[in-house]
Amino acid sequence: MQPENLDFIAKFLKDRSGLVVTADKGYLLDSRLTPLARKRAIKDVDSLVQQLRTGRDAELERAVVEAMTTNESFFFRDGKPFDQFRDNVLPALMQARATRKSFRIWCAAASSGQEPYTIAMILKEQAAKLAGWKVEIVGTDISHDILDRAKKGVYSQFEVQRGLPIQMLVKYFKKKDELWQIDDSLRAMVDYRHHNLLQDLKSLGKFDVVFCRNVLIYFDQPTKTRVLDGIAAQMPADGWLYLGGAETVLGLTERFKPVATQRGVYSLTGAPAKV
Amino acid sequence: MKVVLIVDDSTVIRKVAGKIVRELGFETLEAADGRLALDQCEKRMPDAVLLDWNMPVMDGLDFLRELRKMPGGDVPQVLFCTTENDMNHIQRALEEGANEYIMKPFDSEIIEDKFRQVGLL
Ligand SMILES: C[S@@+](CC[C@H](N)C(=O)[O-])C[C@H]1O[C@@H](n2cnc3c(N)ncnc32)[C@H](O)[C@@H]1O
């Protein structure tokens, strides 16, 4: 790719989605954008970026942002955080909200739905205890395409074998040809919305538990700080935040502190945002 | 070192699965059908069994029934590993006491994941 096109697309992606394309990840531009160029009958990636530079092809802009997202996800990803959610956070939350009998959970990078559906399965297993409660699960993502997949809730044989206990597959999925369809009752528990983490989060309302896993890794430090502080502003003082295995708040914000002995879980400090 | 018995009539599958399982830190034993697998279990009860369904002489489900009746036969974690990938087969396997179920084709990540599910890792 021509250097000025490379500079343009790197800045474009960072502004639009926060994605940082480092020099060693340059190959990703080619491998992800070549199929897109082909689909649109554009000669090559350079010509595609030229087209983008006109600033007049909103549809292409959206497609480029989406093509550059990494959507890999698993059910019960990393296991432990979800055990911890079920055994510690959920009981504590039910005690704290006993009079109101409602709480809201947010998956801030929902991807193809494995994370919100994992939470839905955990809640469903506790249905007796949660009778009479109003629980909302909101799943957001920057990619329209991936949200469409999430809404459908249809997974390959490979996807349902990563992290999902076989008993859960039997209980909550139906086989449709070679694919596996998640139960309608679980689909109805998740409200999917398109949302960009770089944009104002206020319209989403407040969330008692936030899962923001395996998305901050793609951002630079100032963007991580901005997103974390934005999330903090959408949480009540006693809320919980879950990050991915390779992510942390340390050195990024004073708004969250790690929950002792529980990796990947954070609570609010009450410190004001630095902004 | 924990022992995993790999039961499959295909030598290729036994070889591929055996390599994956050993790389996860287990010792492996092999058997080509359910009858030979039962003989193995009598000599030495494994910690886990990776079990094909369709095999000559004795199939996986019959092996599982017999295993669960043996003294100490309730101990091994049994993971089916088969091309039978419909709900009926999965449910029958679970009813007969299987602990997990892998649908072929598998890869090392699926095996590792499932071993973790049943607490072998
Ligand atoms: C690797 S997936 C993580 C999925 C899931 N949270 C998990 O841990 O398995 C990352 C997701 O973040 C989304 N994403 C990337 N940038 C985003 C942004 N600025 N706003 C919202 N979502 C974004 C991508 O579209 C992708 O689906």
Coordinates of C-alpha atoms and ligand atoms in Angstrom, one line a residue:
Chain A
M1 CA 0.0 0.0 0.0
Q2 CA 1.2 3.5 -0.8
P3 CA 2.5 5.3 2.3
E4 CA 0.0 8.2 2.2
N5 CA -2.8 5.7 1.9
L6 CA -1.5 3.8 4.8
D7 CA -1.3 6.9 6.9
F8 CA -4.8 7.8 5.9
I9 CA -6.4 4.5 6.7
A10 CA -4.5 4.2 10.1
K11 CA -5.8 7.6 11.2
F12 CA -9.3 6.8 9.8
L13 CA -9.5 3.6 11.8
K14 CA -8.2 5.1 15.0
D15 CA -10.7 8.0 14.7
R16 CA -13.7 5.8 13.9
S17 CA -13.3 2.7 16.0
G18 CA -10.2 3.3 18.2
L19 CA -8.3 0.5 16.3
V20 CA -4.6 1.0 16.3
V21 CA -2.9 -0.5 13.3
T22 CA 0.7 -0.9 14.3
A23 CA 3.4 -1.4 11.6
D24 CA 3.6 -5.1 12.4
K25 CA -0.1 -5.5 11.9
G26 CA 0.0 -3.9 8.4
Y27 CA -0.7 -7.3 6.8
L28 CA -4.1 -7.2 8.4
L29 CA -5.1 -4.3 6.2
D30 CA -4.4 -6.3 3.1
S31 CA -5.9 -9.5 4.3
R32 CA -9.1 -7.8 5.5
L33 CA -9.6 -5.2 2.8
T34 CA -8.7 -7.2 -0.3
P35 CA -11.9 -9.3 0.0
L36 CA -13.9 -6.0 0.5
A37 CA -12.3 -4.4 -2.6
R38 CA -13.1 -7.5 -4.6
K39 CA -16.7 -7.5 -3.4
R40 CA -17.1 -4.0 -4.6
A41 CA -15.3 -4.5 -7.8
I42 CA -12.6 -2.1 -6.8
K43 CA -9.2 -2.9 -8.4
D44 CA -7.1 -3.2 -5.2
V45 CA -6.7 -1.9 -1.7
D46 CA -5.0 1.3 -2.7
S47 CA -7.9 2.2 -5.0
L48 CA -10.2 1.3 -2.1
V49 CA -8.5 3.8 0.2
Q50 CA -8.5 6.4 -2.6
Q51 CA -12.3 6.0 -2.7
L52 CA -12.4 6.3 1.1
R53 CA -10.4 9.5 0.9
T54 CA -13.1 11.2 -1.1
G55 CA -15.1 11.2 2.1
R56 CA -18.3 10.7 0.1
D57 CA -18.9 7.0 0.5
A58 CA -20.4 6.5 3.9
E59 CA -21.4 2.9 3.1
L60 CA -17.7 2.0 2.3
E61 CA -16.5 3.8 5.4
R62 CA -18.8 1.6 7.5
A63 CA -17.8 -1.5 5.7
V64 CA -14.1 -0.8 6.2
V65 CA -14.5 -0.2 9.9
E66 CA -16.4 -3.5 10.2
A67 CA -14.0 -5.5 8.1
M68 CA -11.2 -4.5 10.4
T69 CA -12.8 -5.7 13.6
T70 CA -11.7 -8.9 15.1
N71 CA -14.8 -10.8 16.3
E72 CA -13.4 -14.0 17.8
S73 CA -15.4 -15.0 20.8
F74 CA -16.2 -18.1 22.9
F75 CA -19.0 -19.2 25.2
F76 CA -17.8 -19.0 28.9
R77 CA -14.6 -17.5 27.7
D78 CA -11.8 -18.2 30.2
G79 CA -14.3 -19.9 32.5
K80 CA -13.3 -18.4 35.8
P81 CA -14.8 -14.9 35.4
F82 CA -18.2 -16.5 34.7
D83 CA -17.9 -18.8 37.8
Q84 CA -17.0 -15.7 39.8
F85 CA -20.0 -13.8 38.4
R86 CA -22.4 -16.6 39.3
D87 CA -20.9 -17.4 42.7
N88 CA -20.0 -13.9 44.0
V89 CA -21.3 -11.0 42.0
L90 CA -24.8 -12.3 41.3
P91 CA -25.6 -13.1 44.9
A92 CA -24.2 -9.8 46.1
L93 CA -26.1 -8.0 43.4
M94 CA -29.4 -9.7 44.4
Q95 CA -28.8 -8.7 48.0
A96 CA -28.0 -5.1 47.1
R97 CA -31.0 -4.8 44.8
A98 CA -33.5 -6.8 46.9
T99 CA -36.0 -4.0 47.2
R100 CA -35.9 -2.8 43.6
K101 CA -35.7 -6.4 42.2
S102 CA -34.0 -5.3 39.0
F103 CA -30.6 -4.9 37.5
R104 CA -28.9 -4.3 34.2
I105 CA -25.9 -6.0 32.6
W106 CA -24.0 -4.6 29.6
C107 CA -21.8 -6.5 27.2
A108 CA -19.9 -3.6 25.6
A109 CA -18.2 -5.6 22.8
A110 CA -20.9 -8.3 22.3
S111 CA -19.5 -9.6 19.0
S112 CA -21.4 -12.7 17.8
G113 CA -23.3 -13.1 21.1
Q114 CA -21.4 -15.8 23.0
E115 CA -20.7 -13.5 25.9
P116 CA -24.3 -12.1 26.4
Y117 CA -25.7 -15.6 25.9
T118 CA -23.3 -17.0 28.4
I119 CA -24.7 -14.5 30.9
A120 CA -28.2 -15.4 29.8
M121 CA -27.6 -19.1 30.5
I122 CA -26.1 -18.4 33.9
L123 CA -29.2 -16.3 34.8
K124 CA -31.5 -18.9 33.4
E125 CA -29.9 -21.6 35.6
Q126 CA -30.9 -19.3 38.6
A127 CA -34.4 -18.8 37.3
A128 CA -36.0 -19.9 40.6
K129 CA -34.1 -17.4 42.6
L130 CA -34.7 -14.6 40.1
A131 CA -38.4 -15.2 39.8
G132 CA -40.1 -11.7 40.0
W133 CA -36.9 -9.9 39.0
K134 CA -36.5 -7.7 36.0
V135 CA -33.0 -8.4 34.5
E136 CA -31.8 -6.6 31.4
I137 CA -28.9 -7.8 29.3
V138 CA -27.8 -5.2 26.7
G139 CA -25.2 -6.3 24.0
T140 CA -23.6 -3.6 21.9
D141 CA -21.0 -3.7 19.2
I142 CA -19.6 -1.4 16.5
S143 CA -20.2 -4.0 13.8
H144 CA -23.8 -4.2 12.3
D145 CA -22.9 -7.5 10.6
I146 CA -21.7 -9.2 13.8
L147 CA -24.8 -8.0 15.7
D148 CA -27.0 -9.6 13.0
R149 CA -25.2 -12.8 13.7
A150 CA -25.6 -12.4 17.4
K151 CA -29.4 -11.8 17.1
K152 CA -29.8 -14.9 15.0
G153 CA -27.9 -17.0 17.6
V154 CA -26.8 -19.6 15.1
Y155 CA -23.4 -21.2 15.7
S156 CA -21.1 -23.7 14.0
Q157 CA -20.2 -27.1 15.5
F158 CA -16.8 -25.7 16.2
E159 CA -18.2 -22.6 18.0
V160 CA -20.4 -24.7 20.3
Q161 CA -17.5 -26.9 21.3
R162 CA -15.4 -24.0 22.6
G163 CA -16.1 -23.4 26.3
L164 CA -19.7 -24.6 26.3
P165 CA -20.4 -27.5 28.6
I166 CA -22.2 -30.3 26.7
Q167 CA -25.1 -30.2 29.2
M168 CA -25.7 -26.5 28.3
L169 CA -25.7 -27.4 24.6
V170 CA -28.3 -30.1 25.1
K171 CA -30.4 -27.8 27.3
Y172 CA -30.3 -24.5 25.3
F173 CA -29.6 -25.4 21.7
K174 CA -31.3 -27.1 18.8
K175 CA -29.6 -28.6 15.8
K176 CA -30.5 -27.1 12.5
D177 CA -28.8 -29.0 9.6
E178 CA -25.1 -28.7 10.5
L179 CA -25.6 -25.7 12.7
W180 CA -26.7 -25.0 16.3
Q181 CA -29.5 -22.6 17.1
I182 CA -29.7 -21.1 20.6
D183 CA -33.1 -21.2 22.3
D184 CA -35.6 -18.4 21.7
S185 CA -36.0 -17.9 25.4
L186 CA -32.3 -16.9 25.6
R187 CA -32.4 -14.8 22.5
A188 CA -35.3 -12.9 24.1
M189 CA -33.2 -12.1 27.2
V190 CA -30.6 -10.1 25.2
D191 CA -31.3 -6.6 23.7
Y192 CA -28.7 -6.0 20.9
R193 CA -28.0 -2.4 19.9
H194 CA -25.4 -0.8 17.7
H195 CA -23.0 1.3 19.6
N196 CA -19.5 2.6 19.2
L197 CA -17.5 2.8 22.5
L198 CA -15.9 6.0 21.3
Q199 CA -19.2 7.7 21.3
D200 CA -21.3 9.1 24.1
L201 CA -22.4 6.2 26.4
K202 CA -25.1 8.2 28.3
S203 CA -27.9 7.1 26.0
L204 CA -27.4 3.5 27.1
G205 CA -28.3 4.3 30.7
K206 CA -26.7 2.9 33.8
F207 CA -25.4 -0.6 34.2
D208 CA -24.8 -2.6 37.4
V209 CA -22.4 -5.0 35.7
V210 CA -20.3 -4.3 32.7
F211 CA -18.5 -6.8 30.6
C212 CA -16.0 -5.0 28.4
R213 CA -13.8 -7.9 27.4
N214 CA -11.2 -8.3 24.7
V215 CA -11.8 -5.0 23.0
L216 CA -9.6 -2.5 24.9
I217 CA -6.6 -4.5 23.6
Y218 CA -7.1 -2.9 20.2
F219 CA -7.0 0.7 21.5
D220 CA -4.1 3.0 22.5
Q221 CA -3.6 4.2 26.1
P222 CA -5.6 7.5 25.9
T223 CA -8.5 5.7 24.2
K224 CA -8.5 3.0 26.8
T225 CA -8.6 5.6 29.6
R226 CA -11.4 7.5 27.9
V227 CA -13.5 4.4 27.4
L228 CA -12.9 3.2 31.0
D229 CA -13.8 6.6 32.5
G230 CA -16.9 6.7 30.2
I231 CA -18.0 3.2 31.5
A232 CA -17.4 4.3 35.1
A233 CA -19.8 7.2 34.6
Q234 CA -22.5 4.7 33.5
M235 CA -22.2 2.6 36.7
P236 CA -23.7 3.0 40.2
A237 CA -21.1 3.2 43.0
D238 CA -21.4 -0.5 43.8
G239 CA -21.2 -1.8 40.2
W240 CA -18.7 -4.4 38.8
L241 CA -16.6 -4.3 35.6
Y242 CA -15.2 -7.4 33.9
L243 CA -12.2 -7.0 31.5
G244 CA -10.5 -9.6 29.3
G245 CA -7.5 -11.8 30.4
A246 CA -4.9 -9.5 28.8
E247 CA -6.5 -6.2 30.0
T248 CA -6.2 -4.1 33.1
V249 CA -7.2 -0.7 34.5
L250 CA -3.8 -0.2 36.2
G251 CA -2.0 2.8 34.9
L252 CA -5.0 3.9 32.9
T253 CA -7.6 5.2 35.3
E254 CA -8.2 5.8 39.0
R255 CA -11.9 5.2 38.7
F256 CA -11.6 1.4 39.0
K257 CA -9.7 -0.9 41.4
P258 CA -9.1 -4.6 41.1
V259 CA -11.3 -6.8 43.3
A260 CA -8.9 -8.7 45.6
T261 CA -8.1 -12.3 44.6
Q262 CA -10.5 -12.2 41.6
R263 CA -8.7 -11.7 38.4
G264 CA -10.4 -9.6 35.7
V265 CA -13.0 -8.1 38.0
Y266 CA -13.0 -4.4 39.0
S267 CA -15.0 -2.2 41.3
L268 CA -15.4 1.6 41.4
T269 CA -13.2 3.7 43.6
G270 CA -15.3 6.7 44.0
A271 CA -12.5 8.8 42.5
P272 CA -13.7 11.5 40.1
A273 CA -12.8 11.0 36.4
K274 CA -9.7 12.8 35.3
V275 CA -11.1 13.8 31.9
Chain B
M1 CA 0.9 -38.7 35.5
K2 CA -2.8 -39.1 34.7
V3 CA -3.7 -41.8 32.1
V4 CA -6.1 -41.3 29.2
L5 CA -7.3 -44.3 27.3
I6 CA -8.0 -43.6 23.7
V7 CA -10.6 -45.9 22.1
D8 CA -11.1 -45.7 18.3
D9 CA -11.0 -48.2 15.5
S10 CA -9.0 -45.7 13.4
T11 CA -5.3 -45.9 13.9
V12 CA -5.0 -42.4 12.4
I13 CA -7.4 -40.9 15.0
R14 CA -5.7 -42.8 17.8
K15 CA -2.4 -41.3 16.6
V16 CA -3.6 -37.7 16.2
A17 CA -5.6 -37.7 19.5
G18 CA -2.8 -39.5 21.3
K19 CA -0.3 -36.8 20.3
I20 CA -2.7 -34.0 21.4
V21 CA -3.4 -35.6 24.7
R22 CA 0.2 -36.3 25.5
E23 CA 1.1 -32.7 24.7
L24 CA -1.5 -31.7 27.4
G25 CA 0.6 -33.7 29.9
F26 CA -1.1 -37.1 30.0
E27 CA 0.1 -40.6 29.5
T28 CA -1.9 -42.4 26.9
L29 CA -3.1 -46.0 26.3
E30 CA -4.9 -47.2 23.2
A31 CA -7.6 -49.7 22.3
A32 CA -9.2 -50.4 18.9
D33 CA -12.7 -51.4 20.1
G34 CA -14.9 -51.5 23.2
R35 CA -13.9 -55.0 24.2
L36 CA -10.2 -54.3 24.1
A37 CA -10.8 -51.1 26.0
L38 CA -12.6 -53.1 28.8
D39 CA -9.6 -55.4 29.0
Q40 CA -7.3 -52.4 29.4
C41 CA -9.6 -51.0 32.1
E42 CA -9.4 -54.3 34.0
K43 CA -5.6 -54.2 34.0
R44 CA -5.4 -50.5 34.8
M45 CA -8.3 -48.1 35.3
P46 CA -7.5 -44.9 33.4
D47 CA -8.3 -41.4 34.7
A48 CA -10.2 -40.6 31.5
V49 CA -11.4 -42.3 28.3
L50 CA -11.7 -40.6 24.9
L51 CA -14.3 -42.8 23.3
D52 CA -15.4 -43.3 19.7
W53 CA -19.0 -44.4 19.1
N54 CA -19.0 -46.7 16.1
M55 CA -16.5 -49.5 16.4
P56 CA -16.5 -53.3 15.5
V57 CA -16.9 -56.0 18.2
M58 CA -18.2 -53.6 20.9
D59 CA -19.3 -50.0 20.3
G60 CA -18.7 -47.0 22.6
L61 CA -22.0 -46.9 24.3
D62 CA -21.9 -50.7 25.2
F63 CA -18.3 -50.1 26.5
L64 CA -19.5 -47.2 28.6
R65 CA -22.4 -49.3 30.2
E66 CA -20.0 -52.1 31.0
L67 CA -17.3 -49.7 32.4
R68 CA -19.8 -48.0 34.7
K69 CA -20.6 -51.5 36.2
M70 CA -17.0 -52.4 36.9
P71 CA -15.5 -51.8 40.3
G72 CA -13.9 -48.4 40.1
G73 CA -15.5 -47.9 36.8
D74 CA -17.4 -44.8 38.0
V75 CA -14.1 -42.9 38.3
P76 CA -12.9 -42.2 34.8
Q77 CA -14.1 -39.1 33.0
V78 CA -15.6 -40.4 29.8
L79 CA -15.5 -38.1 26.8
F80 CA -17.2 -39.3 23.6
C81 CA -15.3 -38.3 20.5
T82 CA -17.4 -39.2 17.5
T83 CA -18.9 -38.2 14.1
E84 CA -22.4 -38.9 15.6
N85 CA -23.4 -35.2 16.1
D86 CA -27.2 -35.2 16.6
M87 CA -29.0 -34.4 19.8
N88 CA -30.3 -38.0 20.2
H89 CA -26.8 -39.5 20.4
I90 CA -25.6 -36.8 22.7
Q91 CA -28.5 -37.3 25.1
R92 CA -28.1 -41.1 25.2
A93 CA -24.4 -40.7 25.9
L94 CA -25.1 -38.4 28.8
E95 CA -27.8 -40.7 30.2
E96 CA -25.4 -43.6 30.2
G97 CA -22.9 -41.6 32.2
A98 CA -20.7 -39.8 29.7
N99 CA -19.1 -36.6 31.1
E100 CA -18.5 -34.7 27.9
Y101 CA -19.0 -35.1 24.2
I102 CA -16.7 -34.1 21.3
M103 CA -18.1 -34.0 17.8
K104 CA -15.6 -34.8 15.1
P105 CA -13.8 -33.2 13.5
F106 CA -11.9 -32.1 16.6
D107 CA -8.7 -30.1 17.1
S108 CA -6.3 -29.6 20.0
E109 CA -8.2 -26.6 21.3
I110 CA -11.5 -28.5 21.6
I111 CA -9.8 -31.4 23.4
E112 CA -8.0 -29.0 25.8
D113 CA -11.3 -27.1 26.4
K114 CA -13.3 -30.3 27.1
F115 CA -10.6 -31.7 29.3
R116 CA -10.8 -28.5 31.3
Q117 CA -14.6 -28.7 31.5
V118 CA -14.4 -32.1 33.2
G119 CA -11.6 -31.0 35.5
L120 CA -8.8 -33.0 34.0
L121 CA -6.8 -29.8 33.5
Ligands
LIG1 C1 -12.6 -10.0 20.1 S1 -14.3 -9.4 20.2 C2 -14.7 -9.6 21.9 C3 -15.9 -10.4 22.1 C4 -16.3 -10.7 23.5 N1 -16.4 -9.6 24.4 C5 -15.3 -11.7 24.1 O1 -14.5 -11.4 25.0 O2 -15.3 -12.9 23.7 C6 -14.1 -7.7 20.0 C7 -15.4 -6.9 19.5 O3 -15.2 -5.5 19.8 C8 -15.9 -4.8 18.8 N2 -15.4 -3.5 18.7 C9 -14.2 -3.0 18.2 N3 -14.1 -1.7 18.4 C10 -15.3 -1.3 18.9 C11 -15.8 0.0 19.3 N4 -15.1 1.1 19.1 N5 -17.0 0.1 19.9 C12 -17.7 -1.1 20.1 N6 -17.3 -2.3 19.7 C13 -16.1 -2.4 19.2 C14 -15.6 -5.7 17.5 O4 -16.6 -5.4 16.5 C15 -15.6 -7.1 18.0 O5 -16.9 -7.7 17.8

